[in-house]
mmCIF file of C-alpha atoms and ligand atoms in Angstrom:
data_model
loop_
_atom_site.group_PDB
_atom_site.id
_atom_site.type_symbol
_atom_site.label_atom_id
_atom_site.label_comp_id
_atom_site.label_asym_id
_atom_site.label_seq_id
_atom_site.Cartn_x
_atom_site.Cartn_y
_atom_site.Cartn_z
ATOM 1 C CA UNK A 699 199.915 7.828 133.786
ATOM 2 C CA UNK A 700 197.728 10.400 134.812
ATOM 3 C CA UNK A 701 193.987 10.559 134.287
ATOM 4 C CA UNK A 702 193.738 12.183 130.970
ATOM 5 C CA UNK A 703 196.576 10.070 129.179
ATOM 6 C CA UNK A 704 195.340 8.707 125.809
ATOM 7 C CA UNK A 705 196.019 5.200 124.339
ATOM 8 C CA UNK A 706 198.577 6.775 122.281
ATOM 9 C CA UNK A 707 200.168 8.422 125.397
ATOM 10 C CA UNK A 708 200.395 4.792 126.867
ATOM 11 C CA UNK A 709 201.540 3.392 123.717
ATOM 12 C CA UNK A 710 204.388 6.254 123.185
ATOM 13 C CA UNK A 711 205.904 5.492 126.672
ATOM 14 C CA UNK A 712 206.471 1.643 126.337
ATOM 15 C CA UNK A 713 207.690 2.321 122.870
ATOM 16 C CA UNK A 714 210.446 4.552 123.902
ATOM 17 C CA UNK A 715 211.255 1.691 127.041
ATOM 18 C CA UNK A 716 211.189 -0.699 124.802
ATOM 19 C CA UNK A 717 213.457 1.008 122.168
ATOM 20 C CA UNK A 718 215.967 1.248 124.493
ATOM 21 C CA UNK A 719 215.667 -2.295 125.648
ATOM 22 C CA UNK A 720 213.451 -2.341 128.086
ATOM 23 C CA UNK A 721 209.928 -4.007 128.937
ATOM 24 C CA UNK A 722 206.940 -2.390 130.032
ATOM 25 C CA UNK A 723 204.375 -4.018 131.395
ATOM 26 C CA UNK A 724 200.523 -1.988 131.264
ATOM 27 C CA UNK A 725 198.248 -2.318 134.311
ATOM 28 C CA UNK A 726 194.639 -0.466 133.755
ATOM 29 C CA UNK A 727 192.711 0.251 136.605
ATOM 30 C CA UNK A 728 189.569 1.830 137.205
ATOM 31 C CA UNK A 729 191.162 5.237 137.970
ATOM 32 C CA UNK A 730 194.613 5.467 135.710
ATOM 33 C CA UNK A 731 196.788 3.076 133.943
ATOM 34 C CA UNK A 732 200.240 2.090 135.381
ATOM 35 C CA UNK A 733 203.174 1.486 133.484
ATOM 36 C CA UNK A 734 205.765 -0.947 134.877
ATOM 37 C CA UNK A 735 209.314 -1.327 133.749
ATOM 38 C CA UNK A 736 211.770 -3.880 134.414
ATOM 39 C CA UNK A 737 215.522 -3.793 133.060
ATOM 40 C CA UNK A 738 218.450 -1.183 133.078
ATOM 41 C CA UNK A 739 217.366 1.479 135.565
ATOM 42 C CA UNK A 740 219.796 3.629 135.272
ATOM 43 C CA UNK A 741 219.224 3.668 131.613
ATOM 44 C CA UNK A 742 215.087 4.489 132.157
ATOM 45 C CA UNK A 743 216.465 7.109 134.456
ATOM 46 C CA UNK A 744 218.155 8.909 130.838
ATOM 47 C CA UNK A 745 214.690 8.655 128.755
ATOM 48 C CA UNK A 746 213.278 11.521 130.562
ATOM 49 C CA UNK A 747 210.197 10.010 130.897
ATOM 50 C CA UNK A 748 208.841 12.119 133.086
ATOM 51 C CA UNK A 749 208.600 14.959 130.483
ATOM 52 C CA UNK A 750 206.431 12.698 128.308
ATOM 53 C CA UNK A 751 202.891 13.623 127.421
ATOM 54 C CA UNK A 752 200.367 11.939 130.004
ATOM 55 C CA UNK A 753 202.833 10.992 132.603
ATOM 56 C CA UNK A 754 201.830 12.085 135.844
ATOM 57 C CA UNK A 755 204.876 10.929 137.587
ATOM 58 C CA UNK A 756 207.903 8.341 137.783
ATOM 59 C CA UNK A 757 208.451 6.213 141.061
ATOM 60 C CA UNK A 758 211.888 4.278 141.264
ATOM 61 C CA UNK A 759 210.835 0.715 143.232
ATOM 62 C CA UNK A 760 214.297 -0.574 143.578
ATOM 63 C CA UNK A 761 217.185 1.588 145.821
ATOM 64 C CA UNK A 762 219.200 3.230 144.348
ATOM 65 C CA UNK A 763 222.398 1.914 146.348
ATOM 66 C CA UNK A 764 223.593 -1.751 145.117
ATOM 67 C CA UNK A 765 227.248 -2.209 146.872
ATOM 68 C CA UNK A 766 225.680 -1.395 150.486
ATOM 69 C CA UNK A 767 222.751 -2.767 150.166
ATOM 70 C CA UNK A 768 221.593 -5.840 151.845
ATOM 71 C CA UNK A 769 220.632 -7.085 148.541
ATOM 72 C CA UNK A 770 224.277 -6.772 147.928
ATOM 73 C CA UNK A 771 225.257 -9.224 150.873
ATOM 74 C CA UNK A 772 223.218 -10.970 153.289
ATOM 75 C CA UNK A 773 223.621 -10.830 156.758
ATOM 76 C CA UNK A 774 225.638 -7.786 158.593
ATOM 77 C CA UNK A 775 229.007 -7.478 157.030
ATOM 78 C CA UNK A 776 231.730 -7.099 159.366
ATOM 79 C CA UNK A 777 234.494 -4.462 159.407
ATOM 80 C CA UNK A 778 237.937 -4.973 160.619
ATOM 81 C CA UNK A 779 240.080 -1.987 162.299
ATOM 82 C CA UNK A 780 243.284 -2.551 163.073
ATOM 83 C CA UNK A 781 242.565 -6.186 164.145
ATOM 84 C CA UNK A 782 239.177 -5.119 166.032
ATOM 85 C CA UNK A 783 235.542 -6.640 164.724
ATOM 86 C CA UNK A 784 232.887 -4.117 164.330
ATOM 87 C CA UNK A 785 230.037 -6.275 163.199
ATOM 88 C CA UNK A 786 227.128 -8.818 164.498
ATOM 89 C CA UNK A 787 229.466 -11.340 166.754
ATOM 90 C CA UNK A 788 230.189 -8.075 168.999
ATOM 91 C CA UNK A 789 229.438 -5.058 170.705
ATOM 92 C CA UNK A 790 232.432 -3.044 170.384
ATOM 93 C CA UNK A 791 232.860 0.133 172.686
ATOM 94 C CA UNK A 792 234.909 3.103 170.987
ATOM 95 C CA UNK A 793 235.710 5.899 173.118
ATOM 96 C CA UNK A 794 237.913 8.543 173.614
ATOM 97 C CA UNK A 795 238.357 12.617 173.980
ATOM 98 C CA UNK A 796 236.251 14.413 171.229
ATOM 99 C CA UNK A 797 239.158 16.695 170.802
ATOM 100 C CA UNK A 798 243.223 15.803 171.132
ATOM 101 C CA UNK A 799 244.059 18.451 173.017
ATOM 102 C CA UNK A 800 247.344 17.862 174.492
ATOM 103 C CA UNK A 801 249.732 14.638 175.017
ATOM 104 C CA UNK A 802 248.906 14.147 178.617
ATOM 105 C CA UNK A 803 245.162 15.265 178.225
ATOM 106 C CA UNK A 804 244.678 12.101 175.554
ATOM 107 C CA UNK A 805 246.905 9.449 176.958
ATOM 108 C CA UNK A 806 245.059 9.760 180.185
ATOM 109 C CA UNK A 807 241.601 9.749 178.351
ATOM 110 C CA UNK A 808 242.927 6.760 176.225
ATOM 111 C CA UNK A 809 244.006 5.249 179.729
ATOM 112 C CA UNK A 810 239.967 5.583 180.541
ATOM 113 C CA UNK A 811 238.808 3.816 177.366
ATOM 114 C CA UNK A 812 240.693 1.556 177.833
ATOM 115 C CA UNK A 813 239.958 0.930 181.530
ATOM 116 C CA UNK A 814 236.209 1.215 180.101
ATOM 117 C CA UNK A 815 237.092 -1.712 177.785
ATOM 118 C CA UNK A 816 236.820 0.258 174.501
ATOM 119 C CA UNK A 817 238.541 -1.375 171.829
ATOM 120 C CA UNK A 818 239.023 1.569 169.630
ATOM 121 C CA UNK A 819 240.246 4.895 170.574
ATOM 122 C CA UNK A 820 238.517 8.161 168.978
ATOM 123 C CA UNK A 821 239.822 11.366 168.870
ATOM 124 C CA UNK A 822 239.402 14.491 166.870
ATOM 125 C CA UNK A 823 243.258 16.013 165.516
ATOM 126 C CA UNK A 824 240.865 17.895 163.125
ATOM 127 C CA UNK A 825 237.892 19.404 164.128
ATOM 128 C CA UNK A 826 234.552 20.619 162.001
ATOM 129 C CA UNK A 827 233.432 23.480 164.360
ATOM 130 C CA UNK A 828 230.374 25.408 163.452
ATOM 131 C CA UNK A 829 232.362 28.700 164.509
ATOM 132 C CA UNK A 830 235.603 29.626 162.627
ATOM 133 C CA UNK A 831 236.851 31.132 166.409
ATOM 134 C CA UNK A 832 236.567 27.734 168.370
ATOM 135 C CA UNK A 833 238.849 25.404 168.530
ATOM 136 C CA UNK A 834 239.433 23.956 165.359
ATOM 137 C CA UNK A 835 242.010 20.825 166.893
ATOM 138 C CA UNK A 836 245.825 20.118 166.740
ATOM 139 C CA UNK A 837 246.097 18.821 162.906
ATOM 140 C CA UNK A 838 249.340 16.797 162.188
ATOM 141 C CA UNK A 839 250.469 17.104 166.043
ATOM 142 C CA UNK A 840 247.195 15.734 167.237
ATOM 143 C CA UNK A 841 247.885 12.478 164.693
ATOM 144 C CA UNK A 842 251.364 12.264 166.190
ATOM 145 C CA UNK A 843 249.769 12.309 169.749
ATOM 146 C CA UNK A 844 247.121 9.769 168.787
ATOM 147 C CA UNK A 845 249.844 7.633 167.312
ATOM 148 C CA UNK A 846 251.654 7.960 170.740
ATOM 149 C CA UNK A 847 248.363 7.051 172.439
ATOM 150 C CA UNK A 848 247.576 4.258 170.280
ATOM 151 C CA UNK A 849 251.703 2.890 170.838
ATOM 152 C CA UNK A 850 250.868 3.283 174.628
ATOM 153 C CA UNK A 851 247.547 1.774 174.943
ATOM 154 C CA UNK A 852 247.755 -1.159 171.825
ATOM 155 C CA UNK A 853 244.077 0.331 170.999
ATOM 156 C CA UNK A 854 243.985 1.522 167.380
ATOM 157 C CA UNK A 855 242.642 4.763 166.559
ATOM 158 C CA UNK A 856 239.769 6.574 164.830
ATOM 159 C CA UNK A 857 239.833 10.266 163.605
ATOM 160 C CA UNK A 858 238.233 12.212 161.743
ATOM 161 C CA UNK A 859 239.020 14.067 158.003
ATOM 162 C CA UNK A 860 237.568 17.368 156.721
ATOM 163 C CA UNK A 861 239.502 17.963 153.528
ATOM 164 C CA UNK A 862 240.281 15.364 150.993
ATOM 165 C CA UNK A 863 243.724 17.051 150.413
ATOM 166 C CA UNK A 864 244.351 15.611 154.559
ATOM 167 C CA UNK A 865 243.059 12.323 153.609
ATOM 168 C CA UNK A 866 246.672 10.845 152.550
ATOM 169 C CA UNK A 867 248.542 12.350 155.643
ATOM 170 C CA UNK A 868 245.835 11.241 157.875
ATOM 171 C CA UNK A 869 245.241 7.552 156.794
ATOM 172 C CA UNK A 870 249.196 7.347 157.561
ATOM 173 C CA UNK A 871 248.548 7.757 160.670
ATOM 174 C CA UNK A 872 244.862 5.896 161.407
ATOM 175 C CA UNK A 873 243.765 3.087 161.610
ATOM 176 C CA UNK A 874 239.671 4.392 160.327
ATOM 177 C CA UNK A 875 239.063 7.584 158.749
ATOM 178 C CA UNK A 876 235.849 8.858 160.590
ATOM 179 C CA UNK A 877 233.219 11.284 157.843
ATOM 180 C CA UNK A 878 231.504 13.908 160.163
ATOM 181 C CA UNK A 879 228.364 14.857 159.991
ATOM 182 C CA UNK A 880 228.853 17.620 158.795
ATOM 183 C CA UNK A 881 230.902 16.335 155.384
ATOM 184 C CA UNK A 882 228.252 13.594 155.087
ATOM 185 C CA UNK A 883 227.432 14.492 151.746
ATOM 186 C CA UNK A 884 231.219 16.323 150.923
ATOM 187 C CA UNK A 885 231.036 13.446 148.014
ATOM 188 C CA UNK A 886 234.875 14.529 146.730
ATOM 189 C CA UNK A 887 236.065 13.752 150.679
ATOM 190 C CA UNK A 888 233.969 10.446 150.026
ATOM 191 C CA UNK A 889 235.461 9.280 147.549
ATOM 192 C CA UNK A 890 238.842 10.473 148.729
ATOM 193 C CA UNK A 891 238.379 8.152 151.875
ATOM 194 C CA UNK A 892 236.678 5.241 150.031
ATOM 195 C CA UNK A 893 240.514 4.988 147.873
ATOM 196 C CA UNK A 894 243.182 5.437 150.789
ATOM 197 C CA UNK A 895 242.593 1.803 152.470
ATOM 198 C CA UNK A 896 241.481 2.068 155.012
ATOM 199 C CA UNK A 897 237.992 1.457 156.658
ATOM 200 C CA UNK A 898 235.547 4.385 157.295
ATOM 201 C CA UNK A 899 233.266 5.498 160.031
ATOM 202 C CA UNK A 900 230.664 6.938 158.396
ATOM 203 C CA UNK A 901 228.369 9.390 160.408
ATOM 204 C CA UNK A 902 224.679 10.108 159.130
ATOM 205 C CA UNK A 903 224.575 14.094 157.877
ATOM 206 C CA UNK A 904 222.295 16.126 160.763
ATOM 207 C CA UNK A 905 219.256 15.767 158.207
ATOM 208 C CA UNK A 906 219.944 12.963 155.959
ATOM 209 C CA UNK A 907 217.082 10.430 154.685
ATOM 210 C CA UNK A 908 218.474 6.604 155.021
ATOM 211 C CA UNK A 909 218.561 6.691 151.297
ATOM 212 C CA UNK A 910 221.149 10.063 151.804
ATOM 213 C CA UNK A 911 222.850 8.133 154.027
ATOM 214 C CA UNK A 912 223.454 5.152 152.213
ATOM 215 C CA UNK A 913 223.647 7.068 149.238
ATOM 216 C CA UNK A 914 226.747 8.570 150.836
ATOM 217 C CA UNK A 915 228.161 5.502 152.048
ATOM 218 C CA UNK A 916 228.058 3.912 147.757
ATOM 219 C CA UNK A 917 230.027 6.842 147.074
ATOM 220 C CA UNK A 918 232.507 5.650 149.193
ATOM 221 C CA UNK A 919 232.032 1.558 148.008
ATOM 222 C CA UNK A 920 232.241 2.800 144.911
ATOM 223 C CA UNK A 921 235.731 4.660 145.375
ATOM 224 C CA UNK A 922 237.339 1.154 146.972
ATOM 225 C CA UNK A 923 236.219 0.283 150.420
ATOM 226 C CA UNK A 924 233.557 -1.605 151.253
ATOM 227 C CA UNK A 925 234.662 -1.823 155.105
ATOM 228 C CA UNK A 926 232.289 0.882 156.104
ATOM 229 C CA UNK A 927 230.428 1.374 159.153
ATOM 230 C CA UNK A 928 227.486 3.563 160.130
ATOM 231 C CA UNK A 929 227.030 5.952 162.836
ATOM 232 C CA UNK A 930 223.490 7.003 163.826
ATOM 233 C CA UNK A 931 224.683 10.259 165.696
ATOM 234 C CA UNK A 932 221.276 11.968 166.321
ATOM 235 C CA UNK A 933 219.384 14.282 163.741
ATOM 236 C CA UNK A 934 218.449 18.104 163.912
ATOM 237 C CA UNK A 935 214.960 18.213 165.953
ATOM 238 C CA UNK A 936 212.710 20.957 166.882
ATOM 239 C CA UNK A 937 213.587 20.640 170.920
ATOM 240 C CA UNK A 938 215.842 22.817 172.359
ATOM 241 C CA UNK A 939 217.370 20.866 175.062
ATOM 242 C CA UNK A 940 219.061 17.717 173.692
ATOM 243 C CA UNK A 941 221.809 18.909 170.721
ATOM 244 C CA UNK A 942 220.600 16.489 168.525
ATOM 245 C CA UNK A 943 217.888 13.720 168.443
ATOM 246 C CA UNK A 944 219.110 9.993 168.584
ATOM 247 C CA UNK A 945 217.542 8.103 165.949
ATOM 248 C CA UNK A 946 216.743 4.910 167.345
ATOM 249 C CA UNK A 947 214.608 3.246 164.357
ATOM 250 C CA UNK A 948 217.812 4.140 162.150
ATOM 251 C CA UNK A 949 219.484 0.908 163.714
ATOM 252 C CA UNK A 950 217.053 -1.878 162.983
ATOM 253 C CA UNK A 951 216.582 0.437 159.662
ATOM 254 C CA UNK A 952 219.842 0.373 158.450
ATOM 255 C CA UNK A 953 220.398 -3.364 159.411
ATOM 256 C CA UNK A 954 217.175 -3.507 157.347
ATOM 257 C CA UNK A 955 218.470 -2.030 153.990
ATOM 258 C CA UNK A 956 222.300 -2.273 154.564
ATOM 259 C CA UNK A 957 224.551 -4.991 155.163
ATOM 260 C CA UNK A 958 227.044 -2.671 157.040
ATOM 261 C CA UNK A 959 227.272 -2.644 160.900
ATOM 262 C CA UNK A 960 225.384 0.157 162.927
ATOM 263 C CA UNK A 961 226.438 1.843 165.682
ATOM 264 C CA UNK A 962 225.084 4.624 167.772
ATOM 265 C CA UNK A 963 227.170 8.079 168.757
ATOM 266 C CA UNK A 964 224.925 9.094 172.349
ATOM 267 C CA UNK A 965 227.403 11.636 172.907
ATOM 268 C CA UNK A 966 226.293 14.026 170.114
ATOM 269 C CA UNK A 967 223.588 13.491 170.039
ATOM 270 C CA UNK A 968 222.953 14.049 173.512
ATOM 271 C CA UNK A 969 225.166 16.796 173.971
ATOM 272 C CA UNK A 970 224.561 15.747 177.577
ATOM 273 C CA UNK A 971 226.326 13.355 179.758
ATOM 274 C CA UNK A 972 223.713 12.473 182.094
ATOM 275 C CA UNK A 973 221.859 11.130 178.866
ATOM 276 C CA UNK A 974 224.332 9.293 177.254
ATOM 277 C CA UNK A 975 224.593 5.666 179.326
ATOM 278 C CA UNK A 976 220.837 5.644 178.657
ATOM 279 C CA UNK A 977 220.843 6.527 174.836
ATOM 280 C CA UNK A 978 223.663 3.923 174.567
ATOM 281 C CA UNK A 979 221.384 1.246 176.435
ATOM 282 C CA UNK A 980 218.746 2.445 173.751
ATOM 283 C CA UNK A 981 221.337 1.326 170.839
ATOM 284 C CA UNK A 982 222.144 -1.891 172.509
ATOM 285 C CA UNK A 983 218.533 -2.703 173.005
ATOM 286 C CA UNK A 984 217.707 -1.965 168.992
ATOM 287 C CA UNK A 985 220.677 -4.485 167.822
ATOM 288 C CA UNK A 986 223.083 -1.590 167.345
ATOM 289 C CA UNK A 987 226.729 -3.305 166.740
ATOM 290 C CA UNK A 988 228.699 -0.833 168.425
ATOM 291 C CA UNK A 989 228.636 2.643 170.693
ATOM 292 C CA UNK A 990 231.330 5.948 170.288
ATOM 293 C CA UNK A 991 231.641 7.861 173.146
ATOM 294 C CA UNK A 992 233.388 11.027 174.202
ATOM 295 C CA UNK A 993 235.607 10.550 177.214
ATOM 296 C CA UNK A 994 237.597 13.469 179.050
ATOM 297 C CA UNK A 995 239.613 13.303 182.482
ATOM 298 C CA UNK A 996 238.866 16.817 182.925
ATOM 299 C CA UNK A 997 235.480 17.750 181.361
ATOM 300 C CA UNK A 998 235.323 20.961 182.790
ATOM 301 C CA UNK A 999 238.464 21.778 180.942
ATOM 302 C CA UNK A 1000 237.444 20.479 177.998
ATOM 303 C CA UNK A 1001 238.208 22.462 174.305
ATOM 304 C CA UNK A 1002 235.295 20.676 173.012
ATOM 305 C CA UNK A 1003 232.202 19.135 174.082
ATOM 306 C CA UNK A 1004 233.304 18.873 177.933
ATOM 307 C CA UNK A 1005 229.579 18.634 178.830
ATOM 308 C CA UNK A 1006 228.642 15.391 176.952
ATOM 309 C CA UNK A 1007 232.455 13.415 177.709
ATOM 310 C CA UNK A 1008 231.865 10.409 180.299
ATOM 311 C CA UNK A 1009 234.467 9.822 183.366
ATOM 312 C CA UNK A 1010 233.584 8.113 186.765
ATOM 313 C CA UNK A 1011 230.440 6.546 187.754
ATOM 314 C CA UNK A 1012 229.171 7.005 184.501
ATOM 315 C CA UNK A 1013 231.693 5.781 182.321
ATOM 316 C CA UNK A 1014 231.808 2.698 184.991
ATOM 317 C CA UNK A 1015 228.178 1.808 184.265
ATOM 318 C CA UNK A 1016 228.935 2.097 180.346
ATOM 319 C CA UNK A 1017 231.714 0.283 181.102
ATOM 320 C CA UNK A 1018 229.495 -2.537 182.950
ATOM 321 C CA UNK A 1019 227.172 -2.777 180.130
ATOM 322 C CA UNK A 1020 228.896 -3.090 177.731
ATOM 323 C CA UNK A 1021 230.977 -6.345 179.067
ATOM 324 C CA UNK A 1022 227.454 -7.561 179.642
ATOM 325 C CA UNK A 1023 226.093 -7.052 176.312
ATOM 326 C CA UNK A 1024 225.197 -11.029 175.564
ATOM 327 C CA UNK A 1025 227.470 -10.567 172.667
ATOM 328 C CA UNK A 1026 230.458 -10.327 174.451
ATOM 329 C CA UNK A 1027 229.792 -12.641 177.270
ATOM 330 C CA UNK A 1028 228.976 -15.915 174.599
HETATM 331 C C1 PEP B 935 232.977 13.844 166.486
HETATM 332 O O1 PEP B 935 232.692 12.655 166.581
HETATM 333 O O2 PEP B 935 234.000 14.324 166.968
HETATM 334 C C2 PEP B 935 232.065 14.749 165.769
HETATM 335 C C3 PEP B 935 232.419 15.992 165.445
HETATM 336 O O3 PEP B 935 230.876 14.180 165.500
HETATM 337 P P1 PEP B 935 229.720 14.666 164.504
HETATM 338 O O4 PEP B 935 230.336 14.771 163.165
HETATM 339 O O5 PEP B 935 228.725 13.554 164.623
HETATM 340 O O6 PEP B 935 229.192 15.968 165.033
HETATM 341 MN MN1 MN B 936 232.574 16.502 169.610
#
């Protein structure tokens, strides 16, 4: 309450919580007088109580996310694709081209992943591109190539939606529907992926809270899936020379709130290849459960992101660290 509120001020705000059910509980202090409630939030949330006389302001304690929250489930949940654990017993390497571009340009980057160890294969059929003239990916024929990769390798696949009216023909085809960053709060595509069953790789919007970002994930709980995972893919900063800024407290900070496994995207948000082996050291070293990585046999050729996609020595020493990671070496 603020300063000024009167007794009856006081009085006319735990009347109205307790008319509809509620209990409110007064503190006075020395400066102002706090009102605590405890029962139905979502019901408090309809009394307006903000617009009441002498009310200086209304703090929600508890999240506002139930179905992801850790509350929800102890421990780190762990999501099955296609027969591969993403959760805490692993460290699971996904990697792949950002972009299918052609048949032979994605078998032989799905021949690298694989080579790398990666256990899931990404790779973009449709493409969010900030410019309408760039390449906007392959649609149906880049699913048909991915299936093809995925028949040739045994690795299941991961690829991305952008419209919910895709979302039926493109679940047909994956095995995890992967939310951009950019569709991070599309909330109709969220809950058009959260009811096609299958699990989703949810990546954190380029300036989304933790709350956002879980916020975005229950709308996709809510729909039907709880086999969700995270992806801290770097935020917008104010430096010029890395694309994007890897969040590295969003690990240990969604392991903190959520109970869905966490992994890290260093390819964009590097947007760099010489910094993505040590961004994806950085997610191993804060308990991340997982890395995505671009890949490309040709990176120079690249229709997307050819600067940031791993092949040779560094892709080796990914490779190395990730069989060493002393989750998948118990
Ligand atoms: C991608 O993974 O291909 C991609 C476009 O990532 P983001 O949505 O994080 O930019
Ligand atoms: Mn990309």
């Amino acid at each position: 309450m603020s300063a000024e509120a009167s007794a009856e001020d006081i009085q006319a705000v735990v009347s109205t919580v307790e008319n509809a059910g509620g209990s409110a509980f007064v503190s006075r202090g020395v400066a102002r007088t706090i009102v605590g409630l405890v029962g139905d939030i979502e019901l408090f949330l309809n009394l307006n109580l903000a617009t009441l006389r002498g009310v200086a302001e209304v703090i929600r304690i508890s999240a506002p996310y139930k179905l992801v929250s850790r509350a929800n489930h102890p421990g780190t949940s762990t999501v099955t694709v296609g027969g591969v654990p993403i959760g805490p017993d692993t460290f699971t390497l996904i990697a792949g081209p950002c972009a299918v571009e052609t048949l032979e340009q994605t078998l032989e980057a799905a021949a690298m992943a694989k080579n790398a160890g990666a256990k899931i294969l990404r790779g973009g059929a449709y493409k969010p591109r900030t410019s309408p003239y760039a390449f906007q990916g392959l649609g149906p024929l880049g699913l048909e190539i991915l299936a093809e990769a995925r028949a040739a390798t045994g690795l299941p696949v991961v690829t991305e939606v952008v419209d919910p009216a895709d979302v039926p023909l493109v679940a047909e085809y994956a095995d995890m529907l992967q939310i951009g960053t950019r569709n991070a709060q599309n909330f109709g595509l969220l809950q058009a992926v959260g009811a096609a069953g299958k699990p989703v790789l949810l990546k954190r919007g380029l300036t989304a809270t933790y709350e956002e970002w879980l916020m975005s994930a229950e709308y996709i709980a809510q729909s039907g899936t709880l086999d969700i995972v995270l992806c801290e893919r770097g935020i917008r900063s104010f430096e010029p020379s890395i694309r994007n800024m890897l969040d590295i407290s969003a690990v240990p900070m969604a392991h903190a709130l959520s109970h869905l496994p966490i992994i890290v995207d260093p390819s964009h948000a590097a947007g760099r290849r010489d910094l993505v082996v040590p961004l994806a050291r950085a997610g191993m070293g804060v308990g991340a459960d997982g890395v995505i990585v671009d890949v490309h046999p040709h990176p120079e050729q690249a229709l997307c992101d050819g600067p940031q996609a791993l092949f040779g020595a560094d892709l080796d020493e990914l490779a190395d660290a990730v069989r060493q990671h002393p989750r998948n070496i118990r």
